[in-house]
């Protein structure tokens, strides 16, 4: 066995669910506010264009 060999780690269903939930939470923490800001900027641009 060398230092770069990776052994497969088996996860029980509860731990796999927890890891998946943590990953989704980590992604959502950045994606949701970013999506809201992009939508708000786009809507503001549309309002400004429609009022011209």
CSV table of C-alpha atoms in Angstrom, one decimal:
chain,number,residue,atom,x,y,z
A,1,UNK,CA,0.0,0.0,0.0
A,2,UNK,CA,1.4,3.4,-1.0
A,3,UNK,CA,0.6,6.8,0.4
A,4,UNK,CA,-1.7,7.7,-2.5
A,5,UNK,CA,-3.9,4.6,-2.4
A,6,UNK,CA,-7.4,5.4,-1.4
A,7,UNK,CA,-9.5,2.8,0.4
A,8,UNK,CA,-13.2,2.9,0.0
A,9,UNK,CA,-15.0,4.1,3.1
A,10,UNK,CA,-18.3,2.4,3.6
A,11,UNK,CA,-21.0,4.7,5.1
A,12,UNK,CA,-24.2,3.5,6.7
A,13,UNK,CA,-27.4,5.0,5.4
A,14,UNK,CA,-27.8,7.4,8.3
A,15,UNK,CA,-24.3,8.8,7.8
A,16,UNK,CA,-24.7,9.0,4.0
A,17,UNK,CA,-27.9,11.0,4.6
A,18,UNK,CA,-26.1,13.3,7.0
A,19,UNK,CA,-23.2,13.9,4.6
A,20,UNK,CA,-25.6,14.6,1.7
A,21,UNK,CA,-27.6,17.0,3.8
A,22,UNK,CA,-24.5,18.9,4.9
A,23,UNK,CA,-23.4,19.2,1.3
A,24,UNK,CA,-26.8,20.5,0.2
A,25,UNK,CA,-26.8,23.0,3.1
A,26,UNK,CA,-23.3,24.2,2.2
A,27,UNK,CA,-24.3,24.7,-1.5
A,28,UNK,CA,-27.6,26.4,-0.6
A,29,UNK,CA,-26.0,28.8,1.8
A,30,UNK,CA,-24.3,30.5,-1.2
A,31,UNK,CA,-26.6,29.6,-4.1
A,32,UNK,CA,-29.9,30.9,-2.7
A,33,UNK,CA,-28.7,34.4,-1.8
A,34,UNK,CA,-26.8,34.6,-5.1
A,35,UNK,CA,-29.9,33.6,-7.0
A,36,UNK,CA,-32.0,36.2,-5.1
A,37,UNK,CA,-29.5,39.0,-5.8
A,38,UNK,CA,-29.3,38.1,-9.5
A,39,UNK,CA,-33.1,38.0,-9.8
A,40,UNK,CA,-33.4,41.4,-8.0
A,41,UNK,CA,-30.9,43.1,-10.2
A,42,UNK,CA,-32.5,41.6,-13.3
A,43,UNK,CA,-36.0,42.8,-12.2
A,44,UNK,CA,-34.6,46.3,-11.3
A,45,UNK,CA,-33.1,46.5,-14.8
A,46,UNK,CA,-36.4,45.4,-16.4
A,47,UNK,CA,-38.3,48.0,-14.4
A,48,UNK,CA,-35.9,50.8,-15.4
A,49,UNK,CA,-36.2,49.7,-19.1
A,50,UNK,CA,-40.0,49.5,-19.0
A,51,UNK,CA,-40.3,53.0,-17.5
A,52,UNK,CA,-38.2,54.6,-20.2
